[in-house]
């Protein structure tokens, strides 16, 4: 991120303005008024929100900011699960549905707030019984079943730090994350179910913990009945076996505001993923506030976020935010195209979903399938629809607004990151929307587009997306790599550099263009080029590899790898398939290259760094830019 980024925007004036009732009925009211109220008294703003929640001990100060380190709700004591569960059970939501889960072939499970609290408590007691304590790391590698959410909340109940790993990762990726975190316990399921097929998870996990000495127990949620997977004595525990005989009450661990709540690995520009650490109070307040205000969630709404809890979107907007608000959350393990591409719209009709939150890659896939699929179903229950994960391009915006939102629902295109923990930029409900633009900073956040010196760029100009003041749900460090944390705040003087390129439009609307670094967003998943390269190089036939992202009309980007073979290996289809299989097994199916090209040489700087930028320009037939550092 050292070069200036020179883009001039030719702006369209297209605006979509939702009906006046949206603003009139919203929690926020008028955006500008709310934003100015925040600017006039930032601490007072967050103080008022935090007071809506339950605390064991209140804070001495809303924040303490010693650049680049923040403490929020200083010295407060709390437990996030007391807010996600007990607060509702104590008040009027005891019988309200918290989780409404649907599996394939009609399987349905319903948890009221009371039932969820009891199940979480029993599992938390089970974890305590096998010796899990506050501060211990627990790795959760599970499909999208209620047990995944129960496991997360149970960890939070007893102060154990969960590290959820998306179940689409392979052995090496999982092993690395378990070892990095020194997880004491791993929680998994025997299988996940996708498109009518059982996908085994257990073998991946068993292999991943072979050389992970920190792991004392493996807890398995056994879904397959005939025959059930075997539980090996002592070391392995059955998920429900662990809960058996456990009391359905579990005193929540008293957490300091700054005690870690969870860590979550995200791809970086090196081969090692970054363990993003979030703490208790600020994360709770930030996700509670944004869930309530950005989705404008009302008491009777049924809310559906299609993400997997294995990613930050699931942590913040399936689990912690919505449950802190007391929402009814619909969760499904079903894929968008099975048994047919109408399934999601059918679910919206059946469940009468009011607020729907998905990703551009899914929207573009549906766009390709045609409007006849959503048109078969009654989507009138929808009130607000959202998007996250990558830029929502204007064509996809227009389609989503019309085919799903029926020209009525506001779209909240939310820009944020694993690191930010909560929504940072969007167009708040009721405000005019501009296709291609995520919007403006959420009240509570100061966002801007800056040049490499940190100066605000004039309207119509491109630059780096930056956050100019701390916010409650900000990550506090990178696990065991605080230097990496500081880098986010030191790359551009005085601001948090998000790593994204953006353009500032008229009226302060921000258009996010994509990553400024070596991270490729494929179907909404962050993939580090270095991680794929090191997976390729770990194959015995590969000497060197370079990976780039290529624009893809549905996935956003696809992965192309350039590979130099070791002497004695012949390029060909068979080897290509071998390499693809190898990456699938090590990193997982989400990181598999879509294209591999065997080459004799890679463009490098004189100091030996691969110039992916040059490869990409050549591949796309574009100008490679400055190549003065390129070796002969
Ligand atoms: O490049 C931005 C893109 O996703 C990155 C963050 O990825 P991750 O940490 O996996 O979190 C994804 C879910 C929050 C960002 O740096 N991104 C996310 N949302 C948007 C986006 N790009 C454009 N528009 C968005 N709404």
Tab-separated table of N, CA and C and ligand atoms in Angstrom, residues 265-267 276 311-314 317 357 360 387-392 412-423 425-426 436-438 465 496 498-501 511-517 519 521 524-526, ligand 1:
chain	number	residue	atom	x	y	z
A	265	UNK	N	-9.631	-16.152	12.923
A	265	UNK	CA	-8.534	-16.024	11.962
A	265	UNK	C	-9.028	-15.460	10.645
A	266	UNK	N	-8.237	-14.553	10.095
A	266	UNK	CA	-8.558	-14.018	8.783
A	266	UNK	C	-7.283	-14.019	7.952
A	267	UNK	N	-7.437	-14.126	6.645
A	267	UNK	CA	-6.256	-14.204	5.783
A	267	UNK	C	-5.535	-12.870	5.753
A	276	UNK	N	-7.538	-12.442	14.833
A	276	UNK	CA	-8.102	-11.150	15.232
A	276	UNK	C	-8.783	-11.310	16.597
A	311	UNK	N	-17.669	-17.222	10.052
A	311	UNK	CA	-17.058	-15.944	9.636
A	311	UNK	C	-17.527	-14.847	10.569
A	312	UNK	N	-16.890	-13.690	10.466
A	312	UNK	CA	-17.259	-12.582	11.363
A	312	UNK	C	-18.723	-12.181	11.177
A	313	UNK	N	-19.229	-12.265	9.950
A	313	UNK	CA	-20.626	-11.870	9.740
A	313	UNK	C	-21.548	-12.711	10.614
A	314	UNK	N	-21.242	-13.997	10.714
A	314	UNK	CA	-22.050	-14.872	11.558
A	314	UNK	C	-21.867	-14.561	13.040
A	317	UNK	N	-23.571	-10.935	13.386
A	317	UNK	CA	-24.947	-10.696	12.936
A	317	UNK	C	-25.795	-11.959	12.783
A	357	UNK	N	-30.265	-10.651	5.018
A	357	UNK	CA	-28.898	-10.138	4.902
A	357	UNK	C	-28.063	-11.177	4.169
A	360	UNK	N	-23.098	-10.255	-2.059
A	360	UNK	CA	-23.187	-9.972	-3.490
A	360	UNK	C	-22.993	-11.202	-4.378
A	387	UNK	N	-26.595	-6.411	2.351
A	387	UNK	CA	-25.503	-7.020	1.598
A	387	UNK	C	-24.199	-6.803	2.345
A	388	UNK	N	-23.303	-7.756	2.225
A	388	UNK	CA	-21.994	-7.655	2.885
A	388	UNK	C	-20.960	-8.547	2.222
A	389	UNK	N	-19.716	-8.159	2.320
A	389	UNK	CA	-18.619	-9.051	1.959
A	389	UNK	C	-17.755	-8.553	0.829
A	390	UNK	N	-18.330	-7.803	-0.066
A	390	UNK	CA	-17.576	-7.260	-1.198
A	390	UNK	C	-18.463	-6.197	-1.845
A	391	UNK	N	-17.917	-5.446	-2.774
A	391	UNK	CA	-18.752	-4.391	-3.358
A	391	UNK	C	-20.009	-4.958	-4.022
A	392	UNK	N	-21.128	-4.301	-3.772
A	392	UNK	CA	-22.377	-4.655	-4.445
A	392	UNK	C	-22.426	-3.784	-5.705
A	412	UNK	N	-29.401	-2.223	2.741
A	412	UNK	CA	-28.258	-1.762	3.525
A	412	UNK	C	-27.024	-2.533	3.054
A	413	UNK	N	-26.203	-1.837	2.271
A	413	UNK	CA	-24.937	-2.419	1.810
A	413	UNK	C	-23.917	-2.040	2.870
A	414	UNK	N	-23.527	-3.020	3.689
A	414	UNK	CA	-22.723	-2.723	4.878
A	414	UNK	C	-21.254	-3.020	4.638
A	415	UNK	N	-20.434	-2.012	4.752
A	415	UNK	CA	-18.984	-2.234	4.673
A	415	UNK	C	-18.434	-2.362	6.077
A	416	UNK	N	-17.684	-3.433	6.298
A	416	UNK	CA	-16.987	-3.629	7.565
A	416	UNK	C	-16.037	-4.797	7.395
A	417	UNK	N	-15.384	-5.230	8.458
A	417	UNK	CA	-14.340	-6.269	8.370
A	417	UNK	C	-14.295	-7.110	9.650
A	418	UNK	N	-13.600	-8.246	9.555
A	418	UNK	CA	-13.352	-9.049	10.756
A	418	UNK	C	-12.753	-8.145	11.839
A	419	UNK	N	-11.857	-7.282	11.423
A	419	UNK	CA	-11.157	-6.402	12.363
A	419	UNK	C	-12.090	-5.369	12.999
A	420	UNK	N	-13.045	-4.874	12.245
A	420	UNK	CA	-13.896	-3.801	12.791
A	420	UNK	C	-14.991	-4.369	13.691
A	421	UNK	N	-15.300	-5.657	13.531
A	421	UNK	CA	-16.287	-6.318	14.392
A	421	UNK	C	-17.725	-5.932	14.115
A	422	UNK	N	-17.949	-4.706	13.678
A	422	UNK	CA	-19.321	-4.208	13.468
A	422	UNK	C	-19.398	-3.397	12.175
A	423	UNK	N	-20.607	-3.162	11.714
A	423	UNK	CA	-20.837	-2.312	10.537
A	423	UNK	C	-20.175	-0.950	10.728
A	425	UNK	N	-19.750	1.370	7.562
A	425	UNK	CA	-20.270	2.269	6.530
A	425	UNK	C	-21.502	1.610	5.922
A	426	UNK	N	-22.547	2.371	5.764
A	426	UNK	CA	-23.720	1.873	5.052
A	426	UNK	C	-24.634	3.055	4.742
A	436	UNK	N	-23.807	1.232	-6.188
A	436	UNK	CA	-22.355	1.264	-6.302
A	436	UNK	C	-21.688	1.861	-5.072
A	437	UNK	N	-22.440	2.621	-4.293
A	437	UNK	CA	-21.879	3.240	-3.087
A	437	UNK	C	-22.395	2.498	-1.850
A	438	UNK	N	-21.481	2.131	-0.952
A	438	UNK	CA	-21.954	1.541	0.305
A	438	UNK	C	-22.725	2.603	1.091
A	465	UNK	N	-9.339	3.635	2.114
A	465	UNK	CA	-10.421	3.721	3.086
A	465	UNK	C	-9.809	3.737	4.486
A	496	UNK	N	-6.716	4.372	11.049
A	496	UNK	CA	-6.767	2.927	10.836
A	496	UNK	C	-6.919	2.695	9.333
A	498	UNK	N	-7.786	0.428	6.446
A	498	UNK	CA	-8.572	-0.788	6.309
A	498	UNK	C	-7.991	-1.751	5.276
A	499	UNK	N	-7.162	-1.228	4.358
A	499	UNK	CA	-6.609	-2.087	3.313
A	499	UNK	C	-7.475	-2.121	2.070
A	500	UNK	N	-8.484	-1.261	2.027
A	500	UNK	CA	-9.369	-1.204	0.861
A	500	UNK	C	-9.153	0.085	0.071
A	501	UNK	N	-9.367	-0.010	-1.216
A	501	UNK	CA	-9.377	1.175	-2.067
A	501	UNK	C	-10.810	1.665	-2.167
A	511	UNK	N	-17.682	4.818	-2.143
A	511	UNK	CA	-17.747	3.636	-3.000
A	511	UNK	C	-16.510	2.799	-2.693
A	512	UNK	N	-16.713	1.557	-2.254
A	512	UNK	CA	-15.570	0.696	-1.951
A	512	UNK	C	-15.232	-0.083	-3.212
A	513	UNK	N	-13.955	-0.065	-3.600
A	513	UNK	CA	-13.585	-0.712	-4.865
A	513	UNK	C	-13.034	-2.117	-4.668
A	514	UNK	N	-12.306	-2.329	-3.587
A	514	UNK	CA	-11.733	-3.659	-3.360
A	514	UNK	C	-10.442	-3.539	-2.580
A	515	UNK	N	-9.752	-4.651	-2.430
A	515	UNK	CA	-8.570	-4.691	-1.587
A	515	UNK	C	-7.383	-3.979	-2.240
A	516	UNK	N	-6.571	-3.364	-1.392
A	516	UNK	CA	-5.354	-2.709	-1.865
A	516	UNK	C	-4.157	-3.632	-1.667
A	517	UNK	N	-4.402	-4.801	-1.079
A	517	UNK	CA	-3.270	-5.677	-0.763
A	517	UNK	C	-3.442	-7.037	-1.439
A	519	UNK	N	-4.906	-9.722	-0.834
A	519	UNK	CA	-6.012	-10.572	-0.411
A	519	UNK	C	-7.021	-10.600	-1.557
A	521	UNK	N	-10.867	-11.582	-2.661
A	521	UNK	CA	-12.166	-11.953	-2.104
A	521	UNK	C	-12.901	-12.802	-3.138
A	524	UNK	N	-16.965	-13.889	-1.592
A	524	UNK	CA	-17.111	-13.310	-0.260
A	524	UNK	C	-16.106	-13.830	0.763
A	525	UNK	N	-15.276	-14.813	0.400
A	525	UNK	CA	-14.290	-15.326	1.354
A	525	UNK	C	-12.940	-14.680	1.092
A	526	UNK	N	-12.304	-14.223	2.166
A	526	UNK	CA	-10.955	-13.657	2.041
A	526	UNK	C	-9.931	-14.758	1.864
B	1	LIG	O1	-12.611	-5.586	1.086
B	1	LIG	C1	-13.645	-5.376	2.007
B	1	LIG	C2	-14.712	-6.423	1.806
B	1	LIG	O2	-14.392	-7.469	2.691
B	1	LIG	C3	-13.247	-7.147	3.471
B	1	LIG	C4	-13.379	-7.692	4.861
B	1	LIG	O3	-13.480	-9.076	4.803
B	1	LIG	P1	-13.779	-9.919	6.111
B	1	LIG	O4	-12.846	-9.496	7.196
B	1	LIG	O5	-13.799	-11.334	5.713
B	1	LIG	O6	-15.212	-9.477	6.528
B	1	LIG	C5	-16.260	-9.723	5.644
B	1	LIG	C6	-17.567	-9.412	6.316
B	1	LIG	C7	-17.620	-8.108	7.007
B	1	LIG	C8	-13.192	-5.649	3.421
B	1	LIG	O7	-11.900	-5.161	3.704
B	1	LIG	N1	-16.049	-5.918	2.098
B	1	LIG	C9	-16.838	-6.271	3.125
B	1	LIG	N2	-18.039	-5.671	3.023
B	1	LIG	C10	-18.010	-4.900	1.913
B	1	LIG	C11	-16.736	-5.061	1.318
B	1	LIG	N3	-16.403	-4.406	0.193
B	1	LIG	C12	-17.308	-3.593	-0.363
B	1	LIG	N4	-18.546	-3.412	0.134
B	1	LIG	C13	-18.950	-4.041	1.262
B	1	LIG	N5	-20.170	-3.863	1.729
